[in-house]
Structure formats: structure tokens, C-alpha cells
Short mmCIF file of C-alpha atoms in Angstrom, two decimals:
data_model
loop_
_atom_site.label_atom_id
_atom_site.label_comp_id
_atom_site.label_asym_id
_atom_site.label_seq_id
_atom_site.Cartn_x
_atom_site.Cartn_y
_atom_site.Cartn_z
CA UNK A 29 -21.42 3.49 -4.61
CA UNK A 30 -18.52 1.85 -2.19
CA UNK A 31 -15.53 -0.14 -2.93
CA UNK A 32 -16.16 -3.77 -1.64
CA UNK A 33 -13.44 -2.55 1.32
CA UNK A 34 -16.47 -0.15 2.52
CA UNK A 35 -18.54 -2.89 3.36
CA UNK A 36 -16.34 -4.14 6.05
CA UNK A 37 -15.32 -1.16 7.91
CA UNK A 38 -16.26 -2.35 11.25
CA UNK A 39 -16.32 0.09 14.65
CA UNK A 40 -13.18 0.78 16.84
CA UNK A 41 -13.09 -1.64 20.15
CA UNK A 42 -13.88 0.55 23.12
CA UNK A 43 -14.35 -0.10 26.55
CA UNK A 44 -17.66 0.25 28.26
CA UNK A 45 -17.20 3.67 29.65
CA UNK A 46 -15.53 4.71 26.74
CA UNK A 47 -18.70 3.69 24.46
CA UNK A 48 -21.33 5.66 27.09
CA UNK A 49 -19.45 8.64 27.22
CA UNK A 50 -18.93 8.76 23.27
CA UNK A 51 -22.84 7.92 22.44
CA UNK A 52 -23.68 10.98 25.26
CA UNK A 53 -21.31 13.50 23.56
CA UNK A 54 -22.35 12.36 20.24
CA UNK A 55 -26.30 12.58 21.38
CA UNK A 56 -25.36 16.66 22.88
CA UNK A 57 -23.41 17.36 19.79
CA UNK A 58 -26.50 16.44 17.35
CA UNK A 59 -28.92 18.89 18.89
CA UNK A 60 -26.56 21.69 18.62
CA UNK A 61 -26.80 23.63 15.17
CA UNK A 62 -24.86 22.24 12.53
CA UNK A 63 -22.09 24.29 11.03
CA UNK A 64 -23.06 26.00 7.29
CA UNK A 65 -20.50 27.35 5.22
CA UNK A 66 -21.19 29.47 2.05
CA UNK A 67 -19.56 29.50 -1.43
CA UNK A 68 -17.86 26.17 -1.30
CA UNK A 69 -16.59 25.22 -4.83
CA UNK A 70 -17.94 21.99 -6.00
CA UNK A 71 -14.71 20.08 -6.27
CA UNK A 72 -14.08 21.59 -2.22
CA UNK A 73 -16.87 19.32 -1.12
CA UNK A 74 -16.54 15.19 -0.50
CA UNK A 75 -19.54 13.28 -1.18
CA UNK A 76 -20.19 9.95 -2.74
CA UNK A 77 -22.76 9.29 -4.94
CA UNK A 78 -23.64 13.24 -5.64
CA UNK A 79 -27.17 13.71 -7.22
CA UNK A 80 -28.89 16.76 -8.30
CA UNK A 81 -32.05 18.50 -8.59
CA UNK A 82 -32.82 21.41 -10.18
CA UNK A 83 -35.88 22.62 -8.48
CA UNK A 84 -37.47 25.69 -10.82
CA UNK A 85 -39.88 26.62 -7.44
CA UNK A 86 -36.93 28.17 -5.90
CA UNK A 87 -34.45 28.30 -9.35
CA UNK A 88 -31.90 26.17 -7.02
CA UNK A 89 -30.09 23.33 -7.57
CA UNK A 90 -30.04 20.76 -4.50
CA UNK A 91 -26.90 18.00 -3.94
CA UNK A 92 -27.15 15.27 -1.92
CA UNK A 93 -25.77 11.81 -1.54
CA UNK A 94 -24.05 8.92 0.92
CA UNK A 95 -24.38 11.11 4.15
CA UNK A 96 -27.75 12.35 4.59
CA UNK A 97 -26.94 15.82 4.06
CA UNK A 98 -27.72 18.34 1.33
CA UNK A 99 -26.21 21.18 -0.45
CA UNK A 100 -27.84 24.19 -2.47
CA UNK A 101 -26.39 26.30 -5.25
CA UNK A 102 -27.74 28.53 -7.51
CA UNK A 103 -25.13 28.37 -10.08
CA UNK A 104 -23.75 25.25 -9.41
CA UNK A 105 -20.59 26.75 -9.00
CA UNK A 106 -20.84 27.42 -5.51
CA UNK A 107 -22.50 25.55 -2.92
CA UNK A 108 -24.06 26.72 0.70
CA UNK A 109 -24.58 23.71 3.63
CA UNK A 110 -24.72 21.12 4.32
CA UNK A 111 -27.70 20.87 5.95
CA UNK A 112 -29.53 18.03 7.86
CA UNK A 113 -32.16 16.63 5.37
CA UNK A 114 -33.44 13.32 6.54
CA UNK A 115 -35.84 12.47 9.56
CA UNK A 116 -36.59 8.64 10.06
CA UNK A 117 -37.95 7.08 13.22
CA UNK A 118 -35.97 6.04 15.72
CA UNK A 119 -37.99 3.31 16.82
CA UNK A 120 -38.04 1.89 13.13
CA UNK A 121 -36.02 -1.16 11.55
CA UNK A 122 -33.48 1.42 11.11
CA UNK A 123 -32.88 2.21 14.73
CA UNK A 124 -31.97 5.77 15.96
CA UNK A 125 -28.93 6.79 14.00
CA UNK A 126 -29.07 4.70 10.42
CA UNK A 127 -26.33 5.25 8.35
CA UNK A 128 -27.68 6.89 4.99
CA UNK A 129 -26.28 5.97 1.49
CA UNK A 130 -27.20 7.04 -2.38
CA UNK A 131 -29.70 9.65 -1.54
CA UNK A 132 -31.64 11.15 -4.70
CA UNK A 133 -34.23 13.67 -4.47
CA UNK A 134 -37.33 13.08 -6.82
CA UNK A 135 -40.30 15.43 -7.57
CA UNK A 136 -43.34 14.10 -8.09
CA UNK A 137 -46.90 15.13 -7.73
CA UNK A 138 -45.87 18.55 -5.74
CA UNK A 139 -44.40 16.51 -3.62
CA UNK A 140 -40.34 15.88 -3.44
CA UNK A 141 -39.32 12.23 -2.22
CA UNK A 142 -35.96 11.05 -1.01
CA UNK A 143 -34.59 7.91 -2.22
CA UNK A 144 -31.79 6.37 -0.03
CA UNK A 145 -30.35 3.19 1.51
CA UNK A 146 -30.79 2.86 4.90
CA UNK A 147 -28.62 0.58 6.98
CA UNK A 148 -28.94 -0.48 10.55
CA UNK A 149 -25.54 -1.79 11.59
CA UNK A 150 -26.81 -3.48 14.83
CA UNK A 151 -29.16 -5.50 13.30
CA UNK A 152 -27.78 -8.60 11.21
CA UNK A 153 -30.11 -10.65 8.69
CA UNK A 154 -27.30 -13.44 7.75
CA UNK A 155 -24.04 -14.50 7.62
CA UNK A 156 -22.68 -15.30 4.46
CA UNK A 157 -18.81 -16.74 3.74
CA UNK A 158 -17.89 -15.88 7.00
CA UNK A 159 -19.32 -12.00 7.26
CA UNK A 160 -22.27 -10.70 8.71
CA UNK A 161 -24.48 -9.07 6.45
CA UNK A 162 -26.54 -5.93 7.89
CA UNK A 163 -30.22 -4.91 7.54
CA UNK A 164 -29.69 -2.40 4.89
CA UNK A 165 -32.83 -1.49 2.15
CA UNK A 166 -33.57 1.18 -0.12
CA UNK A 167 -36.39 3.39 1.28
CA UNK A 168 -38.47 6.91 0.54
CA UNK A 169 -39.45 9.86 2.61
CA UNK A 170 -40.94 12.82 1.46
CA UNK A 171 -41.16 16.78 1.89
CA UNK A 172 -43.41 19.44 0.96
CA UNK A 173 -39.94 21.43 0.27
CA UNK A 174 -36.88 20.79 -1.83
CA UNK A 175 -34.37 21.34 1.00
CA UNK A 176 -36.68 18.86 3.28
CA UNK A 177 -36.86 17.77 5.83
CA UNK A 178 -37.82 14.57 4.33
CA UNK A 179 -40.16 12.59 6.50
CA UNK A 180 -41.29 8.80 6.79
CA UNK A 181 -44.20 7.81 5.22
CA UNK A 182 -47.17 5.39 6.03
CA UNK A 183 -45.20 1.90 5.08
CA UNK A 184 -41.73 1.57 7.15
CA UNK A 185 -40.98 -1.76 4.85
CA UNK A 186 -40.69 -1.22 1.42
CA UNK A 187 -38.47 -4.53 0.30
CA UNK A 188 -38.07 -7.92 2.03
CA UNK A 189 -36.24 -7.69 5.74
CA UNK A 190 -33.73 -10.55 4.77
CA UNK A 191 -32.68 -8.93 1.46
CA UNK A 192 -29.59 -6.21 1.70
CA UNK A 193 -30.93 -3.83 -0.72
CA UNK A 194 -29.25 -0.44 -2.07
CA UNK A 195 -29.00 2.67 -4.78
CA UNK A 196 -32.84 3.03 -4.94
CA UNK A 197 -34.11 5.18 -7.71
CA UNK A 198 -37.28 6.18 -9.48
CA UNK A 199 -39.10 5.80 -12.46
CA UNK A 200 -42.75 6.16 -14.37
CA UNK A 201 -42.83 3.16 -16.83
CA UNK A 202 -44.66 3.14 -20.36
CA UNK A 203 -47.65 1.55 -18.33
CA UNK A 204 -48.07 4.96 -16.28
CA UNK A 205 -46.84 2.98 -12.88
CA UNK A 206 -44.10 4.52 -10.77
CA UNK A 207 -41.11 1.58 -9.93
CA UNK A 208 -38.78 1.77 -7.61
CA UNK A 209 -35.47 0.20 -9.25
CA UNK A 210 -32.49 -0.65 -7.18
CA UNK A 211 -29.61 -3.37 -6.44
CA UNK A 212 -30.08 -6.55 -4.24
CA UNK A 213 -26.41 -6.73 -3.00
CA UNK A 214 -23.75 -9.32 -4.16
CA UNK A 215 -23.10 -9.98 -0.15
CA UNK A 216 -25.67 -12.08 -0.10
CA UNK A 217 -26.44 -13.54 -3.59
CA UNK A 218 -22.79 -13.80 -4.85
CA UNK A 219 -23.73 -11.73 -8.37
CA UNK A 220 -25.40 -8.51 -7.64
CA UNK A 221 -28.64 -8.17 -9.47
CA UNK A 222 -30.85 -5.10 -10.14
CA UNK A 223 -34.36 -5.63 -9.74
CA UNK A 224 -37.67 -3.53 -9.99
CA UNK A 225 -40.18 -2.92 -7.50
CA UNK A 226 -43.72 -1.20 -8.51
CA UNK A 227 -44.74 1.77 -6.11
CA UNK A 228 -48.20 2.83 -4.83
CA UNK A 229 -49.60 5.82 -6.62
CA UNK A 230 -48.62 8.36 -3.71
CA UNK A 231 -45.08 6.30 -3.19
CA UNK A 232 -46.15 5.63 0.62
CA UNK A 233 -45.47 1.90 -0.06
CA UNK A 234 -44.30 -1.03 -2.62
CA UNK A 235 -47.01 -3.57 -4.01
CA UNK A 236 -45.88 -6.99 -4.89
CA UNK A 237 -42.66 -8.19 -5.06
CA UNK A 238 -39.25 -7.01 -7.01
CA UNK A 239 -38.54 -8.68 -10.62
CA UNK A 240 -35.15 -9.12 -12.16
CA UNK A 241 -33.97 -6.86 -15.23
CA UNK A 242 -30.27 -7.64 -14.70
CA UNK A 243 -27.76 -9.29 -12.91
CA UNK A 244 -23.98 -8.27 -12.87
CA UNK A 245 -22.62 -10.83 -14.92
CA UNK A 246 -24.87 -9.99 -17.85
CA UNK A 247 -22.00 -7.13 -18.22
CA UNK A 248 -19.10 -7.62 -20.94
CA UNK A 249 -16.59 -5.21 -19.43
CA UNK A 250 -17.18 -5.29 -15.25
CA UNK A 251 -13.97 -7.68 -14.22
CA UNK A 252 -12.69 -9.26 -11.18
CA UNK A 253 -10.20 -12.02 -10.26
CA UNK A 254 -11.76 -15.19 -7.94
CA UNK A 255 -9.50 -16.47 -4.82
CA UNK A 256 -7.51 -18.39 -7.63
CA UNK A 257 -6.76 -15.89 -10.07
CA UNK A 258 -8.89 -16.13 -12.64
CA UNK A 259 -10.76 -13.25 -14.67
CA UNK A 260 -14.32 -13.30 -14.17
CA UNK A 261 -17.07 -10.82 -14.67
CA UNK A 262 -17.08 -8.40 -11.35
CA UNK A 263 -20.00 -9.36 -8.88
CA UNK A 264 -21.29 -5.69 -8.16
CA UNK A 265 -24.19 -4.14 -9.15
CA UNK A 266 -24.35 -0.27 -8.21
CA UNK A 267 -25.71 2.95 -8.67
CA UNK A 268 -28.73 2.58 -11.22
CA UNK A 269 -30.17 5.62 -12.86
CA UNK A 270 -33.02 5.45 -15.96
CA UNK A 271 -32.98 7.72 -18.52
CA UNK A 272 -34.16 7.94 -22.46
CA UNK A 273 -32.49 9.39 -25.30
CA UNK A 274 -34.36 12.22 -27.43
CA UNK A 275 -34.91 9.13 -29.93
CA UNK A 276 -37.39 7.70 -27.09
CA UNK A 277 -34.71 4.69 -25.90
CA UNK A 278 -35.25 3.36 -22.65
CA UNK A 279 -31.32 3.32 -21.01
CA UNK A 280 -29.91 2.54 -17.72
CA UNK A 281 -26.86 3.77 -16.21
CA UNK A 282 -25.13 1.98 -13.45
CA UNK A 283 -21.42 0.83 -11.91
CA UNK A 284 -19.62 -1.74 -11.29
CA UNK A 285 -15.81 -2.39 -11.33
CA UNK A 286 -12.94 -3.24 -13.78
CA UNK A 287 -10.71 -4.78 -11.61
CA UNK A 288 -9.73 -2.69 -8.97
CA UNK A 289 -11.05 0.59 -10.87
CA UNK A 290 -14.79 2.09 -9.64
CA UNK A 291 -16.08 2.43 -13.55
CA UNK A 292 -19.98 3.19 -14.59
CA UNK A 293 -21.65 1.41 -17.96
CA UNK A 294 -24.95 1.65 -19.91
CA UNK A 295 -27.44 -0.64 -20.73
CA UNK A 296 -30.61 -0.30 -23.34
CA UNK A 297 -34.29 -1.73 -22.98
CA UNK A 298 -35.05 -3.70 -26.26
CA UNK A 299 -38.75 -3.05 -25.29
CA UNK A 300 -38.49 0.48 -24.33
CA UNK A 301 -40.06 -0.63 -21.07
CA UNK A 302 -38.60 -1.28 -17.36
CA UNK A 303 -38.68 -5.22 -18.41
CA UNK A 304 -36.26 -5.43 -21.22
CA UNK A 305 -34.88 -7.33 -21.76
CA UNK A 306 -31.38 -5.15 -21.16
CA UNK A 307 -28.96 -5.39 -23.08
CA UNK A 308 -25.70 -4.28 -22.18
CA UNK A 309 -22.94 -1.76 -23.82
CA UNK A 310 -19.84 -3.64 -24.59
CA UNK A 311 -17.19 -1.06 -23.10
CA UNK A 312 -18.09 1.46 -20.12
CA UNK A 313 -19.39 4.60 -20.10
CA UNK A 314 -17.46 7.15 -17.99
CA UNK A 315 -13.69 7.43 -17.65
CA UNK A 316 -11.71 5.45 -15.17
CA UNK A 317 -12.13 6.05 -11.39
CA UNK A 318 -15.75 7.53 -12.07
CA UNK A 319 -19.05 6.11 -11.04
CA UNK A 320 -22.81 6.24 -9.68
CA UNK A 321 -23.85 9.19 -11.86
CA UNK A 322 -27.06 10.31 -12.34
CA UNK A 323 -28.66 12.95 -15.14
CA UNK A 324 -30.27 16.28 -14.79
CA UNK A 325 -30.84 19.28 -16.97
CA UNK A 326 -29.84 22.67 -15.92
CA UNK A 327 -31.77 25.39 -16.02
CA UNK A 328 -30.52 26.67 -19.17
CA UNK A 329 -31.60 23.52 -20.69
CA UNK A 330 -28.21 21.87 -20.52
CA UNK A 331 -28.15 17.44 -19.79
CA UNK A 332 -25.22 17.20 -17.42
CA UNK A 333 -24.24 14.10 -15.64
CA UNK A 334 -23.42 14.10 -11.88
CA UNK A 335 -21.24 11.07 -10.33
CA UNK A 336 -17.96 11.09 -8.44
CA UNK A 337 -14.79 9.98 -8.77
CA UNK A 338 -12.08 8.27 -5.97
CA UNK A 339 -8.67 9.85 -4.78
CA UNK A 340 -6.15 8.77 -2.03
CA UNK A 341 -4.88 11.26 -0.17
CA UNK A 342 -2.69 10.79 2.73
CA UNK A 343 -3.60 6.96 2.64
CA UNK A 344 -7.50 8.01 2.96
CA UNK A 345 -9.65 7.54 -0.21
CA UNK A 346 -11.64 10.90 -0.65
CA UNK A 347 -14.65 11.18 -3.06
CA UNK A 348 -15.17 14.21 -5.11
CA UNK A 349 -18.33 15.47 -6.85
CA UNK A 350 -17.81 15.74 -10.88
CA UNK A 351 -20.39 17.00 -13.40
CA UNK A 352 -19.79 15.81 -17.02
CA UNK A 353 -21.96 17.23 -20.36
CA UNK A 354 -23.48 14.64 -21.94
CA UNK A 355 -25.41 14.36 -25.65
CA UNK A 356 -28.85 12.46 -25.53
CA UNK A 357 -29.64 13.67 -28.93
CA UNK A 358 -28.86 10.20 -30.59
CA UNK A 359 -29.97 6.65 -29.52
CA UNK A 360 -27.47 6.44 -27.16
CA UNK A 361 -25.92 8.59 -24.37
CA UNK A 362 -22.84 10.31 -24.80
CA UNK A 363 -20.39 11.84 -22.32
CA UNK A 364 -19.41 15.23 -24.26
CA UNK A 365 -16.59 16.41 -21.87
CA UNK A 366 -16.38 17.72 -18.56
CA UNK A 367 -18.37 20.48 -17.35
CA UNK A 368 -16.82 23.70 -15.35
CA UNK A 369 -19.82 25.92 -14.18
#
């Protein structure tokens, strides 16, 4: 989802009076209607972790991701937005203005669900190697409409408060039960994992405890250098997304790094269930500098992958949504070509 640098961004140091003024004017500005743009080309939108829902009810594509906002389009080419999508409880553990990462929209039993990562920067749950770990967790909101607003449900905690988790996604396993699949962050455990937790039938909370599916170090393709310059498996797990091939094989997209290059790979379940075991592909799936992918089917029946790339502009990293046409007809997902709507 983010480079490791992303996790260490800190607020600028301001004197108290300036902070008060900033917070006041931010609150006033938030009450004003957000300016909306029309007919924006996809490659002109700046968005991390883009996730697209093709909603048959409205015959509209809805795109969200990091930031808690939403775009909509009739043709995947031109987009209107951004609209506010997530409405959180300021009295919950998230605080009044949580950071929102990697949101996804899922339709389930005639309701729309907003899976996302919420971070309260004012709450610290741990300190590891001198780095303060913020309160961060995968969570789910609900709406009767694809465009939202998405609101909190009964349970305000899906995952343990003392574990930083992120990038939750949705899957119904072969036992018919709903699950959230998520990452347990490397910042705390030193070797990021992907895990599952069972959800209540209406997704309003979780049941039991999380279970390990695989670790970052299981990957043969993701690499990094340690402090001494030795080559080792990368510690980052990021952006899981489940899919099935036409042959019925269960696969998972997930993203890590090859040294300083953001890259996406895939793994496949031997048993055909979430319990695996999960066998990692030897080579990455996407071209370099693309990651955090998800899949959706167009209204014309074509399978596409939505993901983002990184680009440096004037010393600043921007993230740009991208679409690829994919083939699911065999035992493995393959990328066919970039998709240009």
C-alpha cells in the first residue's frame, strides 16, 4: 500500500497558537461542500490503492482507495468526484479524523460494505526499535447505496487493539462463511503476515481470533537488504485480494517490494480454501512499480485489474490508478495488456 517511508511521516512542528488556528479553520472548511470535478481522465486522478466496484443497480463504476473519498464513472474513462464516502464515529478508537487507507467496496446480501484501514495518529499502541506504532486497524462500514455514505455498524473493533493491521479485504470461503483477510503489519512483528478472521453473518463484527495464512518471508521474489547489506526476503505484506480462476483455483494477489521497487505477486491455495497451504509464485505478477491490485468485471464481461503506480514529480511521490486486462481462463491469472477505456 505504502512505501516504508510513508509510515514514518510526522506532523510538522508548529507552535500551539498556530495549531489551534489550523484546527479551527480546518473544521470550518470541512463543513463546506467539497468541490466536485467532472469528466476527469483516470490517469489525471491521484489515488493510492484504487479499488473499483461495478454496480449493476446503478450501472456505474465506483472507485475508492486511500483517503476516504470516492469517484464514479459510466465508462471507466471519465470520472466525477471526489465524493465523501466514509462517516466514522469521532468517539470511537479512530478519533475525530482518522487516516483512511486502501478502502474497498463490496456488495453482499443487498448491502454495500466499505472495507478500509483506519489510523488514529494520536494513539500509540507500541514502540519497536524506537518507532512508535500508531493505533491502526482494518474495519468495515456499511451503506444501502454504492455511493454511500458508509456508516459504522454494531461492533467498533474487528481486530485486536494491540496489533497494527491493514488492507482488509473480503471473501466467502468454501464453508459458506464470510471472512476478512488482512495484513498484520511488519512494523510490529518484523515479518509481515497475511491472516484471516471470520466475520458475523451480517459482517457487523468478527468471530474468534485471526489465523495466519502466510508470512512475507515465504515469498521467493520480494527482496531487501538488511543493515549490513545482506540480501534477505522483504518484510512487507500489503494489499491482499482473493480471486478464483475459471478452473476453480483459489488465488491471492498481494504486494511487497523488490528492494526499492513496489511490486505485486500472487499465491495459490493447494486446498482451494483460505487455509491453504499457500504456494507463492516464483516470479512477480506485474511489471515493476505497480501494486496493490484488485479485480473486477466490466459490464461487458471483461476482467480487469485496478492498481497504482508510483511516479516522482518535483521530488514528490504521486500514485496514479492504472487498469490492466487479465485472463482467468486457465489455472493462473495472467496479465494480458494495459486497458485503455
